[in-house]
Amino acid sequence: MSRQRIPLITELPLVIWLVLVWGALWQDFGLGNLVFGAIISYAVVNFFYLPPVELTGRFNVLWLVPFIGRFLLQLVTASLQVFWLAVSKGPALRNAVVAVELRSSSDFLVTATGHAISLIPGSLVLEVDRSTSTLYLHCLNVASAADADAVRRDVRATEAWLIRVMGSRADLAALRAGEAAT
């Protein structure tokens, strides 16, 4: 399999990330270890096929702070809900697999949304369909179509926050157009 040559500047975020992971794995952020990690990272990026990390070119810190606050609130609320469901309903709890089609087709945003949703107790991403940007989630306490719709709304709200934080200009324009239409 031949691979097209990708400029180093495009691969730089991935190389930096791999160097940080290398340092964390060795628990040594000394200059020598990080330089060796950079050599290993560069070799991995160039000799093994990895899709290029396509960043959007924008990052809005003003939306990041409220996103983190919303995420932490959801984390605490969901933890308490899962605790209460485990104590009150136990094995009688009804679960479902819910498909959620996302607005963005960016692998970066689909992955970020999936990870953010999976970190909140009570839901887990089972599969991602890249062709349609659909997340398939296993969710606790989904007993009706209304419950499934609530899950879809919550996932799409998380995606909307992530689009505001780091989505492309096209994704942001589509989000604003969709919000203006509703």
GROMACS .gro file of C-alpha atoms in nm:
model
  182
    1MET     CA    1   0.000   0.000   0.000
    2SER     CA    2   0.151   0.330  -0.102
    3ARG     CA    3   0.092   0.636   0.104
    4GLN     CA    4   0.087   0.991  -0.016
    5ARG     CA    5   0.350   1.213   0.141
    6ILE     CA    6   0.205   1.439   0.409
    7PRO     CA    7   0.398   1.752   0.512
    8LEU     CA    8   0.550   1.752   0.861
    9ILE     CA    9   0.352   2.062   0.957
   10THR     CA   10   0.030   1.865   0.902
   11GLU     CA   11   0.156   1.575   1.113
   12LEU     CA   12   0.308   1.796   1.383
   13PRO     CA   13   0.008   1.781   1.623
   14LEU     CA   14   0.015   1.400   1.607
   15VAL     CA   15   0.394   1.388   1.660
   16ILE     CA   16   0.367   1.624   1.959
   17TRP     CA   17   0.086   1.414   2.105
   18LEU     CA   18   0.287   1.094   2.060
   19VAL     CA   19   0.591   1.255   2.226
   20LEU     CA   20   0.374   1.355   2.525
   21VAL     CA   21   0.233   1.002   2.546
   22TRP     CA   22   0.590   0.865   2.527
   23GLY     CA   23   0.696   1.087   2.817
   24ALA     CA   24   0.389   0.990   3.019
   25LEU     CA   25   0.444   0.619   2.960
   26TRP     CA   26   0.805   0.640   3.077
   27GLN     CA   27   0.715   0.893   3.347
   28ASP     CA   28   1.017   1.094   3.233
   29PHE     CA   29   0.984   1.432   3.066
   30GLY     CA   30   1.360   1.491   3.052
   31LEU     CA   31   1.505   1.639   2.735
   32GLY     CA   32   1.684   1.319   2.629
   33ASN     CA   33   1.374   1.103   2.669
   34LEU     CA   34   1.154   1.352   2.481
   35VAL     CA   35   1.405   1.377   2.194
   36PHE     CA   36   1.414   0.999   2.168
   37GLY     CA   37   1.033   0.999   2.185
   38ALA     CA   38   1.026   1.250   1.899
   39ILE     CA   39   1.246   1.022   1.688
   40ILE     CA   40   1.022   0.723   1.764
   41SER     CA   41   0.708   0.931   1.696
   42TYR     CA   42   0.841   1.055   1.365
   43ALA     CA   43   0.927   0.696   1.267
   44VAL     CA   44   0.580   0.572   1.365
   45VAL     CA   45   0.407   0.850   1.172
   46ASN     CA   46   0.615   0.791   0.859
   47PHE     CA   47   0.648   0.412   0.850
   48PHE     CA   48   0.302   0.305   0.965
   49TYR     CA   49  -0.016   0.410   0.791
   50LEU     CA   50  -0.206   0.653   1.008
   51PRO     CA   51  -0.471   0.884   0.871
   52PRO     CA   52  -0.360   1.246   0.896
   53VAL     CA   53  -0.502   1.443   1.186
   54GLU     CA   54  -0.707   1.713   1.020
   55LEU     CA   55  -0.761   1.994   1.264
   56THR     CA   56  -1.015   2.263   1.192
   57GLY     CA   57  -0.783   2.558   1.237
   58ARG     CA   58  -0.997   2.723   1.504
   59PHE     CA   59  -1.028   2.685   1.878
   60ASN     CA   60  -1.253   2.907   2.088
   61VAL     CA   61  -1.151   2.923   2.454
   62LEU     CA   62  -1.459   3.133   2.537
   63TRP     CA   63  -1.680   2.833   2.450
   64LEU     CA   64  -1.441   2.582   2.610
   65VAL     CA   65  -1.491   2.707   2.966
   66PRO     CA   66  -1.873   2.672   2.965
   67PHE     CA   67  -1.840   2.335   2.784
   68ILE     CA   68  -1.617   2.206   3.064
   69GLY     CA   69  -1.865   2.337   3.323
   70ARG     CA   70  -2.156   2.171   3.141
   71PHE     CA   71  -1.955   1.848   3.108
   72LEU     CA   72  -1.870   1.839   3.479
   73LEU     CA   73  -2.232   1.907   3.573
   74GLN     CA   74  -2.347   1.624   3.345
   75LEU     CA   75  -2.079   1.398   3.492
   76VAL     CA   76  -2.195   1.455   3.850
   77THR     CA   77  -2.566   1.439   3.762
   78ALA     CA   78  -2.527   1.120   3.558
   79SER     CA   79  -2.319   0.956   3.832
   80LEU     CA   80  -2.594   1.025   4.084
   81GLN     CA   81  -2.861   0.902   3.842
   82VAL     CA   82  -2.673   0.577   3.771
   83PHE     CA   83  -2.625   0.525   4.145
   84TRP     CA   84  -2.996   0.582   4.209
   85LEU     CA   85  -3.101   0.354   3.921
   86ALA     CA   86  -2.872   0.077   4.046
   87VAL     CA   87  -3.014   0.102   4.397
   88SER     CA   88  -3.381   0.148   4.306
   89LYS     CA   89  -3.428  -0.062   3.989
   90GLY     CA   90  -3.129  -0.294   3.981
   91PRO     CA   91  -3.158  -0.567   3.717
   92ALA     CA   92  -3.509  -0.455   3.616
   93LEU     CA   93  -3.358  -0.152   3.442
   94ARG     CA   94  -3.444  -0.122   3.071
   95ASN     CA   95  -3.162  -0.033   2.835
   96ALA     CA   96  -3.144   0.037   2.463
   97VAL     CA   97  -2.908   0.093   2.175
   98VAL     CA   98  -2.976   0.438   2.031
   99ALA     CA   99  -2.849   0.561   1.694
  100VAL     CA  100  -2.761   0.930   1.681
  101GLU     CA  101  -2.676   1.091   1.348
  102LEU     CA  102  -2.443   1.384   1.403
  103ARG     CA  103  -2.435   1.711   1.207
  104SER     CA  104  -2.063   1.713   1.137
  105SER     CA  105  -1.886   1.467   0.910
  106SER     CA  106  -1.545   1.556   1.056
  107ASP     CA  107  -1.374   1.250   1.205
  108PHE     CA  108  -1.222   1.482   1.464
  109LEU     CA  109  -1.560   1.610   1.589
  110VAL     CA  110  -1.729   1.270   1.568
  111THR     CA  111  -1.448   1.123   1.779
  112ALA     CA  112  -1.454   1.409   2.029
  113THR     CA  113  -1.832   1.380   2.064
  114GLY     CA  114  -1.812   1.003   2.109
  115HIS     CA  115  -1.544   1.035   2.376
  116ALA     CA  116  -1.729   1.309   2.563
  117ILE     CA  117  -2.048   1.101   2.565
  118SER     CA  118  -1.868   0.782   2.671
  119LEU     CA  119  -1.707   0.957   2.967
  120ILE     CA  120  -2.049   1.038   3.113
  121PRO     CA  121  -2.189   0.744   3.312
  122GLY     CA  122  -2.495   0.571   3.169
  123SER     CA  123  -2.394   0.570   2.802
  124LEU     CA  124  -2.128   0.398   2.597
  125VAL     CA  125  -2.043   0.428   2.228
  126LEU     CA  126  -2.072   0.081   2.075
  127GLU     CA  127  -2.001   0.168   1.714
  128VAL     CA  128  -1.931   0.462   1.487
  129ASP     CA  129  -2.046   0.467   1.125
  130ARG     CA  130  -1.803   0.706   0.956
  131SER     CA  131  -1.999   0.715   0.629
  132THR     CA  132  -2.305   0.868   0.794
  133SER     CA  133  -2.143   1.015   1.110
  134THR     CA  134  -2.371   0.804   1.326
  135LEU     CA  135  -2.293   0.702   1.683
  136TYR     CA  136  -2.457   0.388   1.821
  137LEU     CA  137  -2.486   0.421   2.198
  138HIS     CA  138  -2.582   0.174   2.469
  139CYS     CA  139  -2.783   0.380   2.717
  140LEU     CA  140  -2.928   0.303   3.059
  141ASN     CA  141  -3.292   0.364   3.148
  142VAL     CA  142  -3.430   0.401   2.796
  143ALA     CA  143  -3.778   0.251   2.802
  144SER     CA  144  -3.960   0.451   2.534
  145ALA     CA  145  -3.915   0.643   2.210
  146ALA     CA  146  -3.931   0.967   2.412
  147ASP     CA  147  -3.635   0.851   2.623
  148ALA     CA  148  -3.439   0.769   2.305
  149ASP     CA  149  -3.521   1.114   2.163
  150ALA     CA  150  -3.394   1.273   2.486
  151VAL     CA  151  -3.064   1.084   2.444
  152ARG     CA  152  -3.038   1.204   2.082
  153ARG     CA  153  -3.103   1.565   2.187
  154ASP     CA  154  -2.838   1.542   2.458
  155VAL     CA  155  -2.576   1.395   2.223
  156ARG     CA  156  -2.650   1.654   1.956
  157ALA     CA  157  -2.625   1.929   2.221
  158THR     CA  158  -2.281   1.796   2.320
  159GLU     CA  159  -2.180   1.796   1.954
  160ALA     CA  160  -2.308   2.154   1.917
  161TRP     CA  161  -2.091   2.265   2.211
  162LEU     CA  162  -1.788   2.093   2.059
  163ILE     CA  163  -1.857   2.256   1.721
  164ARG     CA  164  -1.860   2.594   1.897
  165VAL     CA  165  -1.531   2.511   2.070
  166MET     CA  166  -1.333   2.357   1.781
  167GLY     CA  167  -1.551   2.294   1.478
  168SER     CA  168  -1.467   2.419   1.132
  169ARG     CA  169  -1.617   2.741   1.006
  170ALA     CA  170  -1.848   2.539   0.778
  171ASP     CA  171  -1.970   2.326   1.072
  172LEU     CA  172  -2.024   2.640   1.280
  173ALA     CA  173  -2.222   2.806   0.999
  174ALA     CA  174  -2.435   2.492   0.955
  175LEU     CA  175  -2.500   2.482   1.330
  176ARG     CA  176  -2.605   2.845   1.337
  177ALA     CA  177  -2.829   2.796   1.032
  178GLY     CA  178  -2.991   2.493   1.197
  179GLU     CA  179  -3.049   2.685   1.520
  180ALA     CA  180  -3.199   2.979   1.330
  181ALA     CA  181  -3.437   2.744   1.146
  182THR     CA  182  -3.577   2.595   1.469
   0.00000   0.00000   0.00000
